[in-house]
Coordinates of C-alpha atoms and ligand atoms in Angstrom, one line a residue:
M1 CA 44.0 -131.6 -144.6
N2 CA 41.0 -133.0 -142.6
A3 CA 39.1 -131.6 -139.8
T4 CA 41.2 -133.5 -137.2
L5 CA 43.8 -132.2 -134.2
P6 CA 46.1 -131.0 -134.1
R7 CA 45.7 -127.9 -137.1
V8 CA 49.1 -125.7 -136.1
L9 CA 50.8 -128.3 -134.4
H10 CA 50.5 -130.7 -137.1
G11 CA 53.1 -132.6 -138.2
A12 CA 55.0 -132.0 -135.2
T13 CA 58.3 -134.1 -134.8
G14 CA 60.4 -132.2 -132.0
R15 CA 62.2 -130.2 -133.9
P16 CA 61.1 -127.5 -136.6
L17 CA 60.1 -128.4 -139.7
S18 CA 62.1 -127.4 -142.6
L19 CA 60.7 -125.5 -145.8
A20 CA 60.8 -128.5 -148.1
E21 CA 59.2 -130.4 -145.2
H22 CA 56.9 -128.0 -144.5
Q23 CA 55.4 -127.7 -148.0
A24 CA 55.0 -131.6 -148.1
T25 CA 53.0 -131.4 -144.9
F26 CA 51.0 -128.7 -145.7
A27 CA 50.4 -129.3 -149.4
A28 CA 47.7 -127.4 -150.8
P29 CA 47.7 -124.8 -153.3
V30 CA 47.3 -121.5 -151.5
R31 CA 44.6 -119.1 -153.0
T32 CA 45.6 -116.6 -155.2
S33 CA 42.2 -114.2 -154.7
G34 CA 39.6 -114.1 -152.2
L35 CA 41.9 -114.3 -149.4
F36 CA 40.1 -111.5 -147.3
E37 CA 37.2 -113.0 -148.1
E38 CA 38.0 -116.2 -146.5
L39 CA 40.0 -115.0 -143.5
E40 CA 36.4 -112.9 -142.9
A41 CA 34.1 -115.7 -143.1
S42 CA 36.4 -117.6 -140.9
G43 CA 35.3 -115.4 -138.1
L44 CA 39.3 -116.1 -136.7
T45 CA 39.8 -113.7 -133.6
G46 CA 43.6 -113.0 -132.2
R47 CA 45.1 -115.5 -130.2
G48 CA 47.6 -113.4 -128.4
G49 CA 45.0 -112.1 -125.4
G50 CA 42.6 -109.9 -126.9
A51 CA 40.4 -112.2 -129.1
F52 CA 39.6 -109.3 -131.6
P53 CA 38.3 -110.2 -134.9
T54 CA 41.6 -110.7 -136.8
S55 CA 39.8 -109.1 -140.1
R56 CA 38.7 -105.8 -138.6
K57 CA 42.6 -105.3 -138.2
V58 CA 43.5 -106.6 -141.3
S59 CA 40.4 -103.9 -143.0
L60 CA 42.0 -101.0 -141.0
L61 CA 44.9 -101.6 -142.5
R62 CA 43.9 -102.0 -146.1
N63 CA 42.2 -98.8 -145.6
Q64 CA 45.4 -97.2 -144.8
R65 CA 46.8 -95.1 -147.2
G66 CA 50.7 -94.5 -148.0
H67 CA 53.9 -96.5 -148.0
G68 CA 56.0 -98.7 -145.6
K69 CA 53.3 -100.9 -144.4
V70 CA 54.3 -103.6 -142.2
V71 CA 53.3 -106.9 -140.6
V72 CA 54.9 -107.5 -137.1
V73 CA 54.6 -110.7 -135.9
N74 CA 54.0 -111.2 -132.2
A75 CA 55.7 -114.1 -130.7
M76 CA 57.3 -112.3 -127.5
E77 CA 54.6 -113.9 -125.3
G78 CA 55.7 -112.3 -122.0
E79 CA 53.1 -114.2 -120.3
P80 CA 55.3 -115.9 -117.9
E81 CA 53.0 -119.2 -118.1
A82 CA 52.6 -119.3 -121.8
H83 CA 54.6 -121.5 -123.6
K84 CA 52.7 -121.9 -127.2
D85 CA 54.0 -119.6 -129.4
R86 CA 57.2 -121.1 -128.8
T87 CA 56.1 -124.4 -129.1
L88 CA 54.7 -123.5 -132.3
L89 CA 57.6 -121.9 -134.0
S90 CA 60.0 -124.8 -132.6
T91 CA 57.5 -127.0 -134.9
N92 CA 56.3 -125.1 -137.5
P93 CA 58.0 -121.8 -137.8
H94 CA 57.1 -121.7 -141.7
L95 CA 53.2 -122.0 -140.9
V96 CA 53.4 -118.9 -138.9
L97 CA 55.4 -116.9 -141.9
D98 CA 53.0 -118.7 -144.3
G99 CA 50.9 -116.5 -142.6
A100 CA 52.4 -113.2 -142.0
E101 CA 52.9 -113.1 -145.8
Y102 CA 49.2 -113.8 -146.5
L103 CA 48.3 -111.1 -143.9
A104 CA 51.0 -108.7 -146.1
A105 CA 49.4 -109.5 -149.4
M106 CA 46.3 -108.6 -148.0
I107 CA 47.4 -105.4 -146.8
G108 CA 49.9 -104.4 -149.2
A109 CA 52.8 -104.5 -147.2
K110 CA 56.3 -105.5 -148.2
T111 CA 57.9 -106.3 -144.9
V112 CA 57.3 -108.4 -142.1
A113 CA 58.7 -107.9 -138.8
V114 CA 59.0 -111.3 -136.8
C115 CA 59.8 -110.4 -132.9
V116 CA 61.0 -112.9 -130.7
P117 CA 62.2 -112.6 -127.0
R118 CA 66.2 -112.4 -127.2
D119 CA 66.5 -114.9 -124.1
N120 CA 65.2 -117.6 -126.1
Q121 CA 68.2 -118.1 -128.4
T122 CA 66.8 -121.3 -129.4
V123 CA 63.4 -120.0 -131.1
V124 CA 65.7 -116.9 -132.5
H125 CA 68.1 -119.5 -134.1
Y126 CA 65.0 -121.7 -135.7
L127 CA 63.4 -118.0 -137.1
K128 CA 67.3 -117.2 -138.7
R129 CA 67.2 -120.4 -140.2
A130 CA 63.7 -120.6 -141.4
I131 CA 63.6 -116.9 -142.6
Y132 CA 67.4 -118.2 -144.8
E133 CA 65.5 -120.7 -146.3
R134 CA 62.9 -118.2 -147.7
T135 CA 65.5 -116.0 -149.1
L136 CA 66.3 -119.2 -151.3
R137 CA 62.8 -119.4 -152.8
T138 CA 62.2 -118.2 -156.4
H139 CA 59.0 -116.8 -155.3
K140 CA 60.0 -113.8 -153.8
G141 CA 57.3 -112.5 -151.1
P142 CA 57.9 -109.4 -148.5
T143 CA 60.8 -109.1 -146.8
F144 CA 61.2 -110.7 -143.4
E145 CA 63.0 -109.1 -140.4
L146 CA 64.2 -110.5 -137.1
H147 CA 63.8 -108.6 -134.1
A148 CA 64.7 -110.3 -130.7
A149 CA 63.8 -108.3 -128.4
P150 CA 64.1 -108.0 -124.1
W151 CA 61.7 -110.0 -122.5
R152 CA 59.1 -108.7 -120.1
Y153 CA 55.4 -108.7 -119.5
V154 CA 54.4 -105.9 -121.1
A155 CA 57.7 -106.3 -124.3
G156 CA 54.4 -108.2 -126.2
E157 CA 51.7 -105.5 -125.7
E158 CA 50.9 -104.4 -129.0
S159 CA 52.2 -100.5 -128.6
A160 CA 55.2 -101.7 -126.9
L161 CA 56.4 -104.0 -129.4
V162 CA 55.9 -101.4 -131.8
H163 CA 57.5 -98.1 -129.4
W164 CA 60.8 -101.3 -129.3
L165 CA 60.5 -101.3 -133.1
N166 CA 60.7 -97.7 -133.2
D167 CA 63.2 -95.9 -130.5
N168 CA 64.3 -99.8 -128.5
E169 CA 62.0 -98.9 -125.7
S170 CA 59.3 -101.6 -124.6
L171 CA 57.0 -98.9 -123.2
P172 CA 53.4 -99.1 -123.8
Q173 CA 52.1 -96.0 -125.4
Y174 CA 48.4 -94.8 -124.9
R175 CA 45.9 -95.7 -127.5
A176 CA 42.5 -93.7 -127.3
S177 CA 40.8 -96.9 -128.9
R178 CA 42.2 -100.4 -130.1
T179 CA 41.2 -99.4 -134.0
H180 CA 44.0 -96.6 -133.3
V181 CA 46.4 -97.6 -135.9
L182 CA 50.1 -98.5 -134.7
R183 CA 53.0 -97.0 -137.4
V184 CA 56.5 -98.7 -137.6
G185 CA 58.2 -95.4 -138.9
R186 CA 56.1 -93.9 -141.4
G187 CA 54.6 -97.2 -142.1
P188 CA 50.7 -98.6 -140.7
A189 CA 51.7 -101.7 -138.9
L190 CA 49.0 -104.6 -138.4
V191 CA 50.2 -106.4 -135.3
D192 CA 49.3 -109.7 -135.1
N193 CA 50.5 -112.9 -133.0
A194 CA 52.2 -116.1 -134.3
E195 CA 49.2 -118.5 -133.3
T196 CA 47.1 -116.0 -135.2
C197 CA 49.4 -116.2 -138.0
A198 CA 49.6 -119.8 -138.0
H199 CA 45.3 -120.2 -138.4
V200 CA 45.9 -117.5 -141.0
A201 CA 48.2 -119.5 -143.2
L202 CA 45.6 -122.7 -142.8
I203 CA 42.6 -120.7 -143.8
G204 CA 44.4 -119.1 -147.0
R205 CA 45.1 -122.8 -147.9
F206 CA 41.9 -124.8 -146.5
G207 CA 39.6 -122.0 -146.3
A208 CA 36.9 -120.8 -143.9
A209 CA 34.4 -123.8 -144.0
W210 CA 37.0 -126.1 -143.2
F211 CA 38.1 -123.7 -140.6
R212 CA 34.9 -123.6 -139.1
E213 CA 34.6 -127.5 -138.8
M214 CA 35.8 -127.3 -135.5
G215 CA 35.3 -124.9 -132.7
T216 CA 31.9 -123.2 -131.9
A217 CA 30.0 -120.7 -134.0
T218 CA 30.9 -117.5 -131.9
S219 CA 34.6 -118.6 -131.5
P220 CA 35.3 -120.7 -134.7
G221 CA 38.5 -122.7 -134.7
S222 CA 40.8 -124.3 -132.7
A223 CA 43.6 -122.5 -130.1
L224 CA 46.7 -123.8 -128.1
V225 CA 46.3 -123.8 -124.3
S226 CA 49.6 -123.5 -122.0
L227 CA 48.6 -126.1 -119.5
T228 CA 50.8 -125.7 -116.1
G229 CA 50.9 -126.0 -112.1
A230 CA 49.2 -129.3 -111.0
V231 CA 49.6 -131.5 -114.0
D232 CA 52.3 -134.2 -114.7
R233 CA 54.2 -131.8 -116.5
P234 CA 53.6 -128.2 -118.5
K235 CA 52.6 -128.8 -122.0
V236 CA 51.0 -127.3 -124.8
L237 CA 47.7 -128.8 -126.1
E238 CA 45.6 -127.7 -129.2
V239 CA 41.8 -127.9 -128.9
S240 CA 38.8 -127.4 -130.6
L241 CA 37.4 -124.2 -128.9
G242 CA 34.2 -125.4 -127.0
T243 CA 35.7 -128.2 -125.4
T244 CA 35.1 -128.5 -121.9
L245 CA 37.8 -127.7 -119.1
A246 CA 37.5 -131.1 -118.0
A247 CA 38.0 -132.7 -121.1
I248 CA 41.4 -130.4 -121.8
L249 CA 42.3 -131.0 -117.8
D250 CA 42.2 -135.4 -119.0
A251 CA 44.0 -134.7 -122.4
G252 CA 46.8 -133.1 -120.2
N253 CA 46.9 -135.3 -117.5
A254 CA 46.1 -132.5 -114.9
D255 CA 44.4 -133.0 -111.6
R256 CA 40.6 -133.7 -112.0
R257 CA 39.4 -132.4 -109.2
P258 CA 41.4 -128.9 -109.0
Q259 CA 40.4 -125.9 -105.9
A260 CA 40.8 -123.8 -109.0
L261 CA 41.8 -122.6 -112.4
L262 CA 43.6 -119.7 -113.4
T263 CA 42.6 -118.6 -116.9
G264 CA 44.2 -116.5 -118.9
G265 CA 47.0 -115.6 -117.4
Y266 CA 48.2 -113.2 -115.3
G267 CA 46.3 -110.8 -116.2
G268 CA 43.2 -113.0 -116.3
T269 CA 40.7 -114.8 -113.7
W270 CA 40.6 -117.4 -111.1
L271 CA 37.7 -119.8 -111.6
A272 CA 36.4 -122.0 -109.0
G273 CA 37.1 -125.9 -110.0
N274 CA 33.4 -126.7 -109.6
H275 CA 33.1 -125.1 -113.2
L276 CA 34.7 -127.7 -115.4
D277 CA 31.6 -128.6 -117.2
V278 CA 32.4 -125.1 -118.7
P279 CA 33.2 -125.4 -122.5
Y280 CA 36.5 -123.5 -123.1
A281 CA 35.2 -120.4 -125.3
N282 CA 35.0 -116.8 -124.3
E283 CA 30.8 -116.6 -124.7
T284 CA 30.8 -119.2 -122.2
L285 CA 33.8 -118.8 -119.9
G286 CA 32.8 -115.1 -119.8
P287 CA 29.4 -116.0 -117.7
V288 CA 31.3 -117.4 -115.3
G289 CA 33.9 -115.1 -114.9
A290 CA 36.5 -116.7 -116.7
M291 CA 38.5 -116.2 -120.5
V292 CA 40.4 -117.4 -122.5
G293 CA 43.3 -114.5 -122.7
T294 CA 46.4 -115.5 -123.4
G295 CA 45.7 -119.3 -123.5
V296 CA 47.3 -120.3 -120.1
L297 CA 45.3 -122.7 -118.0
V298 CA 47.2 -123.2 -114.2
V299 CA 45.3 -126.2 -112.2
L300 CA 45.8 -124.9 -108.7
P301 CA 45.3 -128.3 -106.4
R302 CA 43.2 -128.3 -103.2
S303 CA 46.5 -128.4 -100.8
G304 CA 47.3 -124.9 -102.5
C305 CA 46.5 -121.1 -101.2
G306 CA 45.0 -119.0 -104.1
L307 CA 45.9 -116.2 -101.8
L308 CA 49.7 -117.5 -101.8
E309 CA 49.3 -117.1 -106.0
T310 CA 47.9 -114.3 -105.9
K311 CA 50.4 -112.4 -104.0
R312 CA 53.3 -113.9 -105.9
V313 CA 51.6 -112.8 -109.5
V314 CA 50.8 -109.1 -108.1
D315 CA 54.1 -108.8 -106.2
W316 CA 55.9 -109.7 -109.9
M317 CA 53.4 -107.7 -112.0
A318 CA 53.5 -105.1 -109.7
N319 CA 57.4 -104.5 -110.6
E320 CA 56.9 -105.4 -114.3
S321 CA 55.3 -102.5 -115.0
A322 CA 57.3 -99.4 -116.5
R323 CA 55.7 -97.3 -113.7
Q324 CA 54.8 -94.4 -115.8
C325 CA 51.5 -94.3 -115.0
G326 CA 50.2 -93.8 -111.1
P327 CA 48.2 -97.1 -111.3
C328 CA 51.5 -98.9 -111.6
A329 CA 53.8 -96.8 -109.9
F330 CA 52.0 -96.4 -107.0
G331 CA 48.8 -98.9 -107.0
L332 CA 50.2 -102.0 -107.9
P333 CA 52.7 -101.8 -105.3
A334 CA 49.9 -100.7 -102.5
L335 CA 48.2 -104.0 -103.8
A336 CA 50.8 -106.2 -103.5
E337 CA 51.6 -104.9 -99.9
D338 CA 48.1 -105.7 -98.7
L339 CA 47.8 -109.3 -100.1
T340 CA 51.2 -109.5 -98.4
H341 CA 49.6 -108.7 -95.2
L342 CA 46.6 -110.5 -95.3
L343 CA 48.6 -113.7 -96.4
H344 CA 50.6 -113.5 -93.3
A345 CA 47.4 -113.0 -91.1
R346 CA 48.6 -110.1 -89.6
R347 CA 46.6 -108.1 -87.2
D348 CA 44.0 -105.6 -88.6
G349 CA 42.7 -108.0 -90.9
P350 CA 39.4 -106.8 -91.9
R351 CA 40.5 -103.7 -92.6
V352 CA 43.6 -104.2 -95.0
L353 CA 40.7 -106.4 -96.9
A354 CA 38.3 -103.3 -97.0
R355 CA 41.3 -101.1 -98.3
L356 CA 42.5 -103.6 -100.7
I357 CA 38.8 -104.0 -102.3
E358 CA 38.6 -99.9 -102.3
R359 CA 41.9 -99.8 -103.9
C360 CA 40.8 -102.2 -107.0
G361 CA 38.5 -99.1 -108.0
V362 CA 40.9 -96.5 -107.5
I363 CA 43.5 -98.2 -109.9
E364 CA 40.9 -99.4 -112.8
G365 CA 40.8 -97.6 -116.0
R366 CA 43.4 -94.8 -115.2
G367 CA 46.6 -96.6 -117.1
A368 CA 48.0 -95.3 -120.1
C369 CA 47.7 -99.6 -121.0
R370 CA 45.5 -102.2 -119.7
H371 CA 48.4 -103.7 -117.6
P372 CA 47.0 -102.4 -114.0
D373 CA 43.5 -103.6 -115.3
G374 CA 44.5 -106.8 -115.7
V375 CA 46.0 -107.0 -112.0
V376 CA 42.8 -106.1 -110.6
R377 CA 40.2 -108.2 -112.5
M378 CA 42.8 -110.7 -111.2
V379 CA 42.4 -109.5 -107.7
R380 CA 39.0 -109.5 -107.7
S381 CA 38.5 -112.8 -109.0
A382 CA 40.9 -114.0 -106.0
L383 CA 38.7 -112.1 -103.5
S384 CA 35.3 -114.0 -105.1
V385 CA 36.6 -117.6 -105.6
F386 CA 39.0 -117.5 -102.3
A387 CA 36.6 -115.9 -100.7
T388 CA 36.3 -118.1 -97.5
D389 CA 40.0 -118.9 -97.2
I390 CA 41.0 -114.9 -97.4
E391 CA 38.3 -114.4 -94.9
R392 CA 40.2 -116.8 -92.4
H393 CA 43.4 -115.0 -93.4
A394 CA 41.9 -111.7 -92.4
Q395 CA 40.7 -113.2 -89.5
G396 CA 44.4 -114.3 -88.1
S397 CA 44.3 -117.4 -89.3
M398 CA 47.0 -119.2 -92.0
C399 CA 45.3 -122.0 -93.9
E400 CA 47.9 -125.3 -94.6
G401 CA 48.6 -124.5 -98.0
A402 CA 50.3 -120.7 -96.8
K403 CA 51.7 -122.5 -94.3
A404 CA 53.3 -124.8 -96.5
D405 CA 54.4 -122.1 -99.1
E406 CA 54.4 -124.9 -102.2
H407 CA 54.0 -122.9 -105.5
W408 CA 52.0 -123.7 -108.0
V409 CA 51.7 -120.5 -110.6
T410 CA 55.2 -120.1 -112.3
V411 CA 56.9 -116.9 -111.4
P412 CA 59.8 -115.2 -112.5
S413 CA 62.1 -113.4 -110.2
I414 CA 64.3 -110.4 -111.9
V415 CA 67.6 -110.6 -110.7
H416 CA 69.0 -108.0 -112.8
E417 CA 67.9 -106.4 -116.4
D418 CA 68.7 -109.5 -118.7
E419 CA 68.9 -112.8 -116.1
L420 CA 65.7 -114.1 -115.1
V421 CA 65.2 -116.9 -112.4
W422 CA 62.3 -118.7 -112.2
Q423 CA 60.3 -119.8 -109.3
Ligands
LIG1 S1 49.7 -98.5 -117.1 FE1 51.5 -99.1 -116.4 S2 52.7 -100.4 -117.8 FE2 50.7 -99.5 -119.1 S3 52.2 -97.7 -119.9 FE3 51.4 -97.1 -117.7 S4 52.8 -97.6 -116.6 FE4 53.6 -98.5 -118.2

């Protein structure tokens, strides 16, 4: 396989490749030794949002004693604007399963738990078939288990996913640090995002040097981007990390003169539209206040209202938490209320704006997980990027975008537990 794009989406035909097609498409001998060293040299970081070095996670699990280790493939994709994992699993499910199998070999796990949202029965079906095909192989790898969990925003958070596997409850658990090892039953668990697993599979075949032929020195490789908002149609693109935002918008037929971009998803940040020359990688997005995060880019056109979109997202995020901690139970609904007040340019706007800023400081860092911190980060970025508009709203003047009530960020509304409506 040469160093051109696509990589993890290579061979896409509009349907999932069978095991035989997959083996023909990615024909290359898999390393039987030195897999961990290659992974370490590749510099691969997690593609689920945290960008944690994958080899460090693996190393932690390799150092754990005891039986019952498990690899958990996290394809929950709780971020409503993200479509990359379901696209990948609808194209190259065996690449994801290969990567999980290599990770299992590296840590000595005999079980791989693949977790997907149960509302996406198409992907559940694709995975059932892929796992069945693997049981027919002469080479028996680890045992694959398919878990279809209820979809919600926090369900994809690592500790919530493990909690669900253990107790059927998608609630995040307090962790003193990110290096705290999670357990499924008694077995130490390595949780990796589906896209991360696909990259591991390619590194296992083609090596670290090949992987690094794309991307930047700090952020090597390619990554999937879910591009939505002011685009001809929502799509998933595979890009070399370090590609400029302008080039990504071009490739995706998006508005080239946007007002702003929402980067990294609902728990990410707004970036003003005059930063399109910035390369798409954490080390270059970070200094301008943006992030790769969950690989989401929502394009907000000049006609849109950033305050309206922020308020819609915060409303939903306030509803999505399990409300087991104060910042989620009280803080997020209060943020949503202040944003609604400002959006409708009600009286007393300057005081509400000052209160909103203060609330952000009170909420930050006080939850058992980072859900509320993500919301605060997004709200603060909105206060900065849309400062002029928000000030006008606070002074009693609604912008045209808010009056038009046109929506650019897709926000699901929960009708009841298992039924979602997308707005
Ligand atoms: S901070 Fe919020 S989402 Fe996280 S565990 Fe507490 S209540 Fe749940």
